[in-house]
PDB file of C-alpha atoms in Angstrom:
ATOM      1  CA  UNK A   1     152.597 161.187 122.482  1.00  0.00           C
ATOM      2  CA  UNK A   2     152.756 158.677 124.251  1.00  0.00           C
ATOM      3  CA  UNK A   3     152.840 154.437 123.713  1.00  0.00           C
ATOM      4  CA  UNK A   4     149.396 153.649 124.714  1.00  0.00           C
ATOM      5  CA  UNK A   5     147.724 156.755 122.856  1.00  0.00           C
ATOM      6  CA  UNK A   6     149.898 155.483 119.346  1.00  0.00           C
ATOM      7  CA  UNK A   7     149.334 151.342 120.024  1.00  0.00           C
ATOM      8  CA  UNK A   8     145.216 152.735 120.275  1.00  0.00           C
ATOM      9  CA  UNK A   9     146.037 155.280 116.857  1.00  0.00           C
ATOM     10  CA  UNK A  10     147.812 151.573 115.430  1.00  0.00           C
ATOM     11  CA  UNK A  11     144.487 149.403 116.379  1.00  0.00           C
ATOM     12  CA  UNK A  12     142.579 151.023 114.656  1.00  0.00           C
ATOM     13  CA  UNK A  13     144.756 151.182 111.422  1.00  0.00           C
ATOM     14  CA  UNK A  14     146.588 147.878 111.315  1.00  0.00           C
ATOM     15  CA  UNK A  15     141.632 147.382 111.073  1.00  0.00           C
ATOM     16  CA  UNK A  16     141.048 148.979 108.408  1.00  0.00           C
ATOM     17  CA  UNK A  17     143.916 147.124 106.287  1.00  0.00           C
ATOM     18  CA  UNK A  18     142.087 143.311 108.181  1.00  0.00           C
ATOM     19  CA  UNK A  19     144.634 142.662 110.049  1.00  0.00           C
ATOM     20  CA  UNK A  20     142.833 142.194 114.068  1.00  0.00           C
ATOM     21  CA  UNK A  21     144.058 143.099 116.940  1.00  0.00           C
ATOM     22  CA  UNK A  22     144.868 138.149 117.234  1.00  0.00           C
ATOM     23  CA  UNK A  23     146.690 139.117 113.997  1.00  0.00           C
ATOM     24  CA  UNK A  24     149.457 140.964 115.312  1.00  0.00           C
ATOM     25  CA  UNK A  25     152.566 140.495 117.719  1.00  0.00           C
ATOM     26  CA  UNK A  26     154.317 144.262 118.970  1.00  0.00           C
ATOM     27  CA  UNK A  27     157.664 143.367 119.521  1.00  0.00           C
ATOM     28  CA  UNK A  28     161.264 144.831 119.742  1.00  0.00           C
ATOM     29  CA  UNK A  29     162.347 147.079 122.594  1.00  0.00           C
ATOM     30  CA  UNK A  30     159.010 149.381 123.194  1.00  0.00           C
ATOM     31  CA  UNK A  31     157.320 145.709 124.357  1.00  0.00           C
ATOM     32  CA  UNK A  32     160.361 144.560 126.642  1.00  0.00           C
ATOM     33  CA  UNK A  33     159.675 148.957 128.074  1.00  0.00           C
ATOM     34  CA  UNK A  34     156.352 147.778 128.228  1.00  0.00           C
ATOM     35  CA  UNK A  35     157.229 144.512 130.053  1.00  0.00           C
ATOM     36  CA  UNK A  36     159.480 146.679 133.013  1.00  0.00           C
ATOM     37  CA  UNK A  37     162.981 145.800 130.929  1.00  0.00           C
ATOM     38  CA  UNK A  38     164.940 148.928 131.531  1.00  0.00           C
ATOM     39  CA  UNK A  39     166.612 149.156 128.070  1.00  0.00           C
ATOM     40  CA  UNK A  40     166.940 152.021 125.553  1.00  0.00           C
ATOM     41  CA  UNK A  41     164.798 152.419 122.608  1.00  0.00           C
ATOM     42  CA  UNK A  42     164.995 153.538 119.623  1.00  0.00           C
ATOM     43  CA  UNK A  43     162.738 155.892 119.572  1.00  0.00           C
ATOM     44  CA  UNK A  44     159.653 156.614 116.981  1.00  0.00           C
ATOM     45  CA  UNK A  45     159.247 153.017 115.754  1.00  0.00           C
ATOM     46  CA  UNK A  46     157.493 149.716 116.127  1.00  0.00           C
ATOM     47  CA  UNK A  47     158.453 146.192 114.808  1.00  0.00           C
ATOM     48  CA  UNK A  48     155.077 144.171 115.019  1.00  0.00           C
ATOM     49  CA  UNK A  49     154.715 140.121 113.494  1.00  0.00           C
ATOM     50  CA  UNK A  50     152.305 139.360 111.771  1.00  0.00           C
ATOM     51  CA  UNK A  51     151.594 136.614 109.647  1.00  0.00           C
ATOM     52  CA  UNK A  52     151.990 137.447 105.900  1.00  0.00           C
ATOM     53  CA  UNK A  53     149.528 136.399 104.153  1.00  0.00           C
ATOM     54  CA  UNK A  54     148.151 138.301 106.611  1.00  0.00           C
ATOM     55  CA  UNK A  55     149.848 141.713 104.298  1.00  0.00           C
ATOM     56  CA  UNK A  56     147.424 143.883 102.291  1.00  0.00           C
ATOM     57  CA  UNK A  57     149.588 144.199  99.795  1.00  0.00           C
ATOM     58  CA  UNK A  58     152.045 141.764  97.512  1.00  0.00           C
ATOM     59  CA  UNK A  59     155.685 141.645  99.865  1.00  0.00           C
ATOM     60  CA  UNK A  60     157.388 138.420  97.593  1.00  0.00           C
ATOM     61  CA  UNK A  61     159.647 137.079  99.762  1.00  0.00           C
ATOM     62  CA  UNK A  62     161.249 140.281 101.864  1.00  0.00           C
ATOM     63  CA  UNK A  63     162.212 140.049 105.854  1.00  0.00           C
ATOM     64  CA  UNK A  64     160.490 143.528 105.993  1.00  0.00           C
ATOM     65  CA  UNK A  65     157.447 144.706 104.879  1.00  0.00           C
ATOM     66  CA  UNK A  66     156.727 148.046 104.613  1.00  0.00           C
ATOM     67  CA  UNK A  67     153.316 150.204 103.024  1.00  0.00           C
ATOM     68  CA  UNK A  68     154.307 151.008  99.495  1.00  0.00           C
ATOM     69  CA  UNK A  69     154.735 154.824  97.965  1.00  0.00           C
ATOM     70  CA  UNK A  70     151.661 156.232  96.260  1.00  0.00           C
ATOM     71  CA  UNK A  71     149.253 153.907  97.255  1.00  0.00           C
ATOM     72  CA  UNK A  72     146.203 154.191 100.034  1.00  0.00           C
ATOM     73  CA  UNK A  73     148.052 151.791 102.588  1.00  0.00           C
ATOM     74  CA  UNK A  74     151.124 153.431 102.346  1.00  0.00           C
ATOM     75  CA  UNK A  75     149.031 157.018 102.450  1.00  0.00           C
ATOM     76  CA  UNK A  76     147.292 155.861 105.593  1.00  0.00           C
ATOM     77  CA  UNK A  77     150.974 154.803 106.640  1.00  0.00           C
ATOM     78  CA  UNK A  78     152.355 158.805 106.215  1.00  0.00           C
ATOM     79  CA  UNK A  79     148.951 159.761 108.180  1.00  0.00           C
ATOM     80  CA  UNK A  80     150.103 158.005 111.260  1.00  0.00           C
ATOM     81  CA  UNK A  81     153.672 158.372 111.368  1.00  0.00           C
ATOM     82  CA  UNK A  82     152.364 162.847 111.097  1.00  0.00           C
ATOM     83  CA  UNK A  83     149.453 162.387 113.924  1.00  0.00           C
ATOM     84  CA  UNK A  84     151.947 160.048 116.193  1.00  0.00           C
ATOM     85  CA  UNK A  85     155.446 160.316 115.435  1.00  0.00           C
ATOM     86  CA  UNK A  86     156.196 156.911 114.572  1.00  0.00           C
ATOM     87  CA  UNK A  87     157.030 154.552 112.112  1.00  0.00           C
ATOM     88  CA  UNK A  88     156.473 150.646 111.636  1.00  0.00           C
ATOM     89  CA  UNK A  89     158.379 147.652 110.430  1.00  0.00           C
ATOM     90  CA  UNK A  90     156.167 144.466 109.803  1.00  0.00           C
ATOM     91  CA  UNK A  91     158.374 141.726 110.527  1.00  0.00           C
ATOM     92  CA  UNK A  92     156.443 138.773 107.836  1.00  0.00           C
ATOM     93  CA  UNK A  93     155.855 134.571 109.080  1.00  0.00           C
ATOM     94  CA  UNK A  94     154.362 132.484 108.422  1.00  0.00           C
ATOM     95  CA  UNK A  95     150.639 131.313 110.095  1.00  0.00           C
ATOM     96  CA  UNK A  96     152.722 128.727 111.810  1.00  0.00           C
ATOM     97  CA  UNK A  97     155.478 130.302 112.959  1.00  0.00           C
ATOM     98  CA  UNK A  98     153.023 132.618 113.429  1.00  0.00           C
ATOM     99  CA  UNK A  99     150.940 131.051 116.004  1.00  0.00           C
ATOM    100  CA  UNK A 100     153.486 129.830 117.650  1.00  0.00           C
ATOM    101  CA  UNK A 101     154.878 133.473 118.661  1.00  0.00           C
ATOM    102  CA  UNK A 102     151.282 133.890 119.782  1.00  0.00           C
ATOM    103  CA  UNK A 103     152.089 130.840 122.824  1.00  0.00           C
ATOM    104  CA  UNK A 104     155.215 133.638 123.766  1.00  0.00           C
ATOM    105  CA  UNK A 105     154.000 136.231 124.867  1.00  0.00           C
ATOM    106  CA  UNK A 106     152.367 138.726 127.616  1.00  0.00           C
ATOM    107  CA  UNK A 107     148.556 140.162 127.191  1.00  0.00           C
ATOM    108  CA  UNK A 108     148.440 144.259 127.858  1.00  0.00           C
ATOM    109  CA  UNK A 109     146.273 146.131 129.169  1.00  0.00           C
ATOM    110  CA  UNK A 110     145.615 149.850 126.757  1.00  0.00           C
ATOM    111  CA  UNK A 111     143.246 152.711 128.797  1.00  0.00           C
ATOM    112  CA  UNK A 112     140.415 151.907 126.873  1.00  0.00           C
ATOM    113  CA  UNK A 113     140.646 147.647 127.377  1.00  0.00           C
ATOM    114  CA  UNK A 114     141.645 146.710 124.342  1.00  0.00           C
ATOM    115  CA  UNK A 115     144.844 144.664 125.007  1.00  0.00           C
ATOM    116  CA  UNK A 116     147.882 144.086 122.709  1.00  0.00           C
ATOM    117  CA  UNK A 117     149.670 141.454 122.572  1.00  0.00           C
ATOM    118  CA  UNK A 118     154.088 140.894 123.501  1.00  0.00           C
ATOM    119  CA  UNK A 119     156.427 138.952 122.781  1.00  0.00           C
ATOM    120  CA  UNK A 120     158.540 138.416 125.904  1.00  0.00           C
ATOM    121  CA  UNK A 121     161.733 138.038 125.670  1.00  0.00           C
ATOM    122  CA  UNK A 122     162.866 134.567 124.720  1.00  0.00           C
ATOM    123  CA  UNK A 123     159.983 134.339 121.658  1.00  0.00           C
ATOM    124  CA  UNK A 124     162.261 137.478 121.088  1.00  0.00           C
ATOM    125  CA  UNK A 125     165.971 136.185 121.310  1.00  0.00           C
ATOM    126  CA  UNK A 126     165.154 133.463 118.159  1.00  0.00           C
ATOM    127  CA  UNK A 127     164.213 136.854 115.730  1.00  0.00           C
ATOM    128  CA  UNK A 128     166.996 138.448 117.208  1.00  0.00           C
ATOM    129  CA  UNK A 129     169.059 135.567 116.179  1.00  0.00           C
ATOM    130  CA  UNK A 130     167.177 135.238 112.794  1.00  0.00           C
ATOM    131  CA  UNK A 131     168.321 138.711 112.167  1.00  0.00           C
ATOM    132  CA  UNK A 132     171.944 137.919 113.230  1.00  0.00           C
ATOM    133  CA  UNK A 133     172.142 135.712 111.126  1.00  0.00           C
ATOM    134  CA  UNK A 134     171.009 137.064 107.930  1.00  0.00           C
ATOM    135  CA  UNK A 135     173.146 140.359 108.561  1.00  0.00           C
ATOM    136  CA  UNK A 136     175.590 140.337 105.387  1.00  0.00           C
ATOM    137  CA  UNK A 137     175.622 142.385 102.071  1.00  0.00           C
ATOM    138  CA  UNK A 138     172.827 139.680 100.592  1.00  0.00           C
ATOM    139  CA  UNK A 139     170.120 140.852 103.840  1.00  0.00           C
ATOM    140  CA  UNK A 140     170.367 143.673 106.465  1.00  0.00           C
ATOM    141  CA  UNK A 141     173.941 144.075 106.229  1.00  0.00           C
ATOM    142  CA  UNK A 142     176.536 144.108 108.893  1.00  0.00           C
ATOM    143  CA  UNK A 143     176.131 147.317 110.855  1.00  0.00           C
ATOM    144  CA  UNK A 144     172.477 146.603 111.520  1.00  0.00           C
ATOM    145  CA  UNK A 145     173.781 142.983 113.323  1.00  0.00           C
ATOM    146  CA  UNK A 146     176.014 145.018 114.923  1.00  0.00           C
ATOM    147  CA  UNK A 147     173.452 147.303 116.238  1.00  0.00           C
ATOM    148  CA  UNK A 148     171.267 144.189 117.491  1.00  0.00           C
ATOM    149  CA  UNK A 149     173.960 142.082 118.743  1.00  0.00           C
ATOM    150  CA  UNK A 150     174.387 145.282 120.910  1.00  0.00           C
ATOM    151  CA  UNK A 151     171.164 145.258 122.439  1.00  0.00           C
ATOM    152  CA  UNK A 152     171.278 141.231 122.798  1.00  0.00           C
ATOM    153  CA  UNK A 153     174.489 142.075 124.970  1.00  0.00           C
ATOM    154  CA  UNK A 154     171.977 145.275 126.335  1.00  0.00           C
ATOM    155  CA  UNK A 155     169.450 142.146 127.226  1.00  0.00           C
ATOM    156  CA  UNK A 156     171.308 140.006 128.841  1.00  0.00           C
ATOM    157  CA  UNK A 157     173.000 142.219 131.874  1.00  0.00           C
ATOM    158  CA  UNK A 158     169.297 143.312 132.365  1.00  0.00           C
ATOM    159  CA  UNK A 159     168.200 139.197 132.592  1.00  0.00           C
ATOM    160  CA  UNK A 160     170.619 139.408 135.200  1.00  0.00           C
ATOM    161  CA  UNK A 161     170.242 142.487 136.797  1.00  0.00           C
ATOM    162  CA  UNK A 162     166.012 140.940 137.560  1.00  0.00           C
ATOM    163  CA  UNK A 163     167.350 138.475 138.882  1.00  0.00           C
ATOM    164  CA  UNK A 164     166.031 135.700 135.529  1.00  0.00           C
ATOM    165  CA  UNK A 165     168.752 133.471 135.217  1.00  0.00           C
ATOM    166  CA  UNK A 166     168.241 130.983 132.264  1.00  0.00           C
ATOM    167  CA  UNK A 167     166.768 134.289 129.823  1.00  0.00           C
ATOM    168  CA  UNK A 168     169.906 135.993 130.429  1.00  0.00           C
ATOM    169  CA  UNK A 169     172.069 133.012 129.779  1.00  0.00           C
ATOM    170  CA  UNK A 170     170.193 132.132 126.811  1.00  0.00           C
ATOM    171  CA  UNK A 171     171.000 135.915 125.140  1.00  0.00           C
ATOM    172  CA  UNK A 172     174.535 135.921 126.288  1.00  0.00           C
ATOM    173  CA  UNK A 173     175.145 132.779 124.082  1.00  0.00           C
ATOM    174  CA  UNK A 174     173.748 134.395 121.068  1.00  0.00           C
ATOM    175  CA  UNK A 175     176.189 137.409 121.935  1.00  0.00           C
ATOM    176  CA  UNK A 176     179.190 135.240 122.580  1.00  0.00           C
ATOM    177  CA  UNK A 177     178.214 132.945 119.285  1.00  0.00           C
ATOM    178  CA  UNK A 178     177.682 136.789 117.177  1.00  0.00           C
ATOM    179  CA  UNK A 179     180.466 138.717 118.601  1.00  0.00           C
ATOM    180  CA  UNK A 180     182.720 138.191 115.276  1.00  0.00           C
ATOM    181  CA  UNK A 181     180.401 141.077 113.725  1.00  0.00           C
ATOM    182  CA  UNK A 182     181.919 143.636 116.050  1.00  0.00           C
ATOM    183  CA  UNK A 183     184.750 142.519 113.910  1.00  0.00           C
ATOM    184  CA  UNK A 184     183.683 143.557 110.470  1.00  0.00           C
ATOM    185  CA  UNK A 185     186.231 145.994 108.921  1.00  0.00           C
ATOM    186  CA  UNK A 186     184.461 149.788 108.409  1.00  0.00           C
ATOM    187  CA  UNK A 187     185.897 151.725 104.938  1.00  0.00           C
ATOM    188  CA  UNK A 188     187.990 154.514 106.681  1.00  0.00           C
ATOM    189  CA  UNK A 189     187.304 157.712 106.468  1.00  0.00           C
ATOM    190  CA  UNK A 190     188.896 160.459 103.965  1.00  0.00           C
ATOM    191  CA  UNK A 191     188.309 162.791 101.195  1.00  0.00           C
ATOM    192  CA  UNK A 192     188.209 160.692  98.020  1.00  0.00           C
ATOM    193  CA  UNK A 193     187.229 160.993  94.862  1.00  0.00           C
ATOM    194  CA  UNK A 194     184.756 157.474  94.298  1.00  0.00           C
ATOM    195  CA  UNK A 195     182.924 155.843  96.816  1.00  0.00           C
ATOM    196  CA  UNK A 196     181.806 151.717  96.242  1.00  0.00           C
ATOM    197  CA  UNK A 197     178.814 150.373  97.929  1.00  0.00           C
ATOM    198  CA  UNK A 198     176.221 148.042  96.691  1.00  0.00           C
ATOM    199  CA  UNK A 199     173.521 147.897  93.610  1.00  0.00           C
ATOM    200  CA  UNK A 200     170.454 148.357  95.199  1.00  0.00           C
ATOM    201  CA  UNK A 201     168.806 149.210  92.548  1.00  0.00           C
ATOM    202  CA  UNK A 202     170.342 149.718  88.149  1.00  0.00           C
ATOM    203  CA  UNK A 203     170.066 153.397  87.375  1.00  0.00           C
ATOM    204  CA  UNK A 204     171.568 156.426  86.661  1.00  0.00           C
ATOM    205  CA  UNK A 205     171.533 160.382  88.010  1.00  0.00           C
ATOM    206  CA  UNK A 206     173.308 163.695  89.059  1.00  0.00           C
ATOM    207  CA  UNK A 207     172.735 165.931  91.344  1.00  0.00           C
ATOM    208  CA  UNK A 208     173.658 167.639  93.763  1.00  0.00           C
ATOM    209  CA  UNK A 209     174.271 165.630  97.066  1.00  0.00           C
ATOM    210  CA  UNK A 210     172.074 165.847 100.421  1.00  0.00           C
ATOM    211  CA  UNK A 211     173.603 164.461 103.038  1.00  0.00           C
ATOM    212  CA  UNK A 212     170.340 163.437 105.019  1.00  0.00           C
ATOM    213  CA  UNK A 213     170.090 162.929 109.664  1.00  0.00           C
ATOM    214  CA  UNK A 214     167.044 163.696 111.001  1.00  0.00           C
ATOM    215  CA  UNK A 215     164.038 162.934 107.664  1.00  0.00           C
ATOM    216  CA  UNK A 216     161.046 165.487 108.952  1.00  0.00           C
ATOM    217  CA  UNK A 217     164.158 168.106 109.886  1.00  0.00           C
ATOM    218  CA  UNK A 218     165.810 168.928 106.100  1.00  0.00           C
ATOM    219  CA  UNK A 219     165.062 170.366 102.766  1.00  0.00           C
ATOM    220  CA  UNK A 220     165.335 168.299 100.352  1.00  0.00           C
ATOM    221  CA  UNK A 221     164.858 169.751  96.986  1.00  0.00           C
ATOM    222  CA  UNK A 222     163.158 166.941  93.844  1.00  0.00           C
ATOM    223  CA  UNK A 223     166.210 165.616  91.972  1.00  0.00           C
ATOM    224  CA  UNK A 224     168.286 166.403  94.356  1.00  0.00           C
ATOM    225  CA  UNK A 225     170.023 162.854  95.286  1.00  0.00           C
ATOM    226  CA  UNK A 226     169.458 161.400  99.207  1.00  0.00           C
ATOM    227  CA  UNK A 227     172.879 160.767 100.933  1.00  0.00           C
ATOM    228  CA  UNK A 228     172.175 159.269 104.191  1.00  0.00           C
ATOM    229  CA  UNK A 229     173.349 156.325 107.214  1.00  0.00           C
ATOM    230  CA  UNK A 230     170.373 154.664 106.331  1.00  0.00           C
ATOM    231  CA  UNK A 231     166.363 154.911 105.584  1.00  0.00           C
ATOM    232  CA  UNK A 232     162.928 153.601 107.134  1.00  0.00           C
ATOM    233  CA  UNK A 233     159.904 154.772 106.556  1.00  0.00           C
ATOM    234  CA  UNK A 234     159.733 158.030 107.630  1.00  0.00           C
ATOM    235  CA  UNK A 235     162.556 158.642 104.712  1.00  0.00           C
ATOM    236  CA  UNK A 236     159.770 157.761 101.648  1.00  0.00           C
ATOM    237  CA  UNK A 237     158.730 161.393 100.790  1.00  0.00           C
ATOM    238  CA  UNK A 238     161.799 162.858  99.721  1.00  0.00           C
ATOM    239  CA  UNK A 239     162.785 159.701  98.056  1.00  0.00           C
ATOM    240  CA  UNK A 240     159.533 159.603  96.598  1.00  0.00           C
ATOM    241  CA  UNK A 241     161.407 163.318  95.584  1.00  0.00           C
ATOM    242  CA  UNK A 242     165.193 161.866  94.636  1.00  0.00           C
ATOM    243  CA  UNK A 243     166.973 160.832  91.441  1.00  0.00           C
ATOM    244  CA  UNK A 244     168.951 158.487  93.406  1.00  0.00           C
ATOM    245  CA  UNK A 245     169.571 157.255  96.672  1.00  0.00           C
ATOM    246  CA  UNK A 246     173.322 156.291  98.790  1.00  0.00           C
ATOM    247  CA  UNK A 247     173.068 154.406 101.524  1.00  0.00           C
ATOM    248  CA  UNK A 248     176.207 154.230 104.206  1.00  0.00           C
ATOM    249  CA  UNK A 249     175.068 150.709 105.800  1.00  0.00           C
ATOM    250  CA  UNK A 250     172.602 148.120 104.853  1.00  0.00           C
ATOM    251  CA  UNK A 251     172.599 145.157 102.867  1.00  0.00           C
ATOM    252  CA  UNK A 252     169.708 143.633 100.218  1.00  0.00           C
ATOM    253  CA  UNK A 253     166.880 143.488 101.186  1.00  0.00           C
ATOM    254  CA  UNK A 254     167.515 147.084 104.046  1.00  0.00           C
ATOM    255  CA  UNK A 255     164.704 149.430 103.274  1.00  0.00           C
ATOM    256  CA  UNK A 256     166.704 151.778 100.962  1.00  0.00           C
ATOM    257  CA  UNK A 257     167.082 148.487  98.915  1.00  0.00           C
ATOM    258  CA  UNK A 258     163.292 147.549  98.994  1.00  0.00           C
ATOM    259  CA  UNK A 259     161.930 151.014  99.062  1.00  0.00           C
ATOM    260  CA  UNK A 260     163.962 152.185  95.893  1.00  0.00           C
ATOM    261  CA  UNK A 261     162.683 147.891  93.189  1.00  0.00           C
ATOM    262  CA  UNK A 262     159.467 149.079  94.208  1.00  0.00           C
ATOM    263  CA  UNK A 263     159.143 153.263  93.141  1.00  0.00           C
ATOM    264  CA  UNK A 264     162.233 152.209  90.488  1.00  0.00           C
ATOM    265  CA  UNK A 265     165.192 154.368  91.826  1.00  0.00           C
ATOM    266  CA  UNK A 266     169.056 153.578  91.340  1.00  0.00           C
ATOM    267  CA  UNK A 267     169.631 152.915  95.115  1.00  0.00           C
ATOM    268  CA  UNK A 268     173.835 152.194  96.865  1.00  0.00           C
ATOM    269  CA  UNK A 269     173.687 150.502 100.052  1.00  0.00           C
ATOM    270  CA  UNK A 270     176.678 149.828 102.497  1.00  0.00           C
ATOM    271  CA  UNK A 271     178.670 152.033 100.525  1.00  0.00           C
ATOM    272  CA  UNK A 272     180.813 152.749 104.025  1.00  0.00           C
ATOM    273  CA  UNK A 273     181.393 156.900 105.063  1.00  0.00           C
ATOM    274  CA  UNK A 274     179.880 157.994 102.228  1.00  0.00           C
ATOM    275  CA  UNK A 275     178.444 160.949 104.430  1.00  0.00           C
ATOM    276  CA  UNK A 276     181.571 161.503 105.595  1.00  0.00           C
ATOM    277  CA  UNK A 277     183.182 161.688 102.924  1.00  0.00           C
ATOM    278  CA  UNK A 278     180.561 163.331  99.888  1.00  0.00           C
ATOM    279  CA  UNK A 279     179.995 166.934 100.990  1.00  0.00           C
ATOM    280  CA  UNK A 280     176.385 168.810 101.390  1.00  0.00           C
ATOM    281  CA  UNK A 281     175.633 170.307  98.241  1.00  0.00           C
ATOM    282  CA  UNK A 282     178.099 168.708  96.049  1.00  0.00           C
ATOM    283  CA  UNK A 283     177.365 167.845  92.630  1.00  0.00           C
ATOM    284  CA  UNK A 284     177.946 163.604  92.758  1.00  0.00           C
ATOM    285  CA  UNK A 285     177.310 161.435  89.868  1.00  0.00           C
ATOM    286  CA  UNK A 286     174.888 157.857  90.516  1.00  0.00           C
ATOM    287  CA  UNK A 287     176.718 154.924  88.417  1.00  0.00           C
ATOM    288  CA  UNK A 288     174.305 152.287  90.581  1.00  0.00           C
ATOM    289  CA  UNK A 289     174.545 148.676  88.309  1.00  0.00           C
ATOM    290  CA  UNK A 290     178.219 149.748  88.853  1.00  0.00           C
ATOM    291  CA  UNK A 291     178.230 150.014  92.579  1.00  0.00           C
ATOM    292  CA  UNK A 292     180.012 154.219  92.182  1.00  0.00           C
ATOM    293  CA  UNK A 293     180.011 157.426  93.060  1.00  0.00           C
ATOM    294  CA  UNK A 294     181.464 159.946  92.163  1.00  0.00           C
ATOM    295  CA  UNK A 295     182.142 163.560  93.629  1.00  0.00           C
ATOM    296  CA  UNK A 296     182.064 165.965  90.643  1.00  0.00           C
ATOM    297  CA  UNK A 297     183.042 169.161  92.617  1.00  0.00           C
TER     298      UNK A 297
END
């Protein structure tokens, strides 16, 4: 589905949740493309800024928010995903922060004449810096930091190409400041019998490992253990059936960690190359309290 049609669906869904168009801002790669910048996009994924008080479910101090599984909003979100092929994250912020970001937006008209707000590059840079600052095990994880850093570098070059010198230099300074993230060590691959990661939600489980790449293109039975590089809202139907969850990357505030705590499913994140070491169909034992995955056979 084309992005304008997706956004029309999104407008309707958010209005149903009590979030009118003036209370959210589209940011990220799709917003950049819609402003005429030639950048790669994370296909089928949208990022939305919204005042924390406007989110119609309890989120605590989360850095990202997703419609909780099993709720009316969660069911509506899954319907949106099936109809459009797109998922989205809320990036919650205070009302004061949101108002400051509104000043750094451009208006974008849809085919039916309705408008949405897109965050301009200089406004987006502050958000990207915030993610880079929190790219550690206690928050989003270092792998996300490397991915965001790559985008900051790419966007700096695109801004330079479009002769937007001041913004290009601002992006380049941020890229230089956080270039150390590229040096973060990654566990070497190898067939080990025991893998370690970070506890996201404690508990124990034993079952057949399923190595999942595309959440929508796989068979996954109830009681299987979900092993994947990272999760997103598209993985929710699988997570509801999983005995445990293991991800290669992420920290305590990544999607897998937040959702596993909501669902009370044992979960280990940041297990490095678990998807390379564990084979699809392996019988594994997950002790999430200790952050250990053992391959049984």
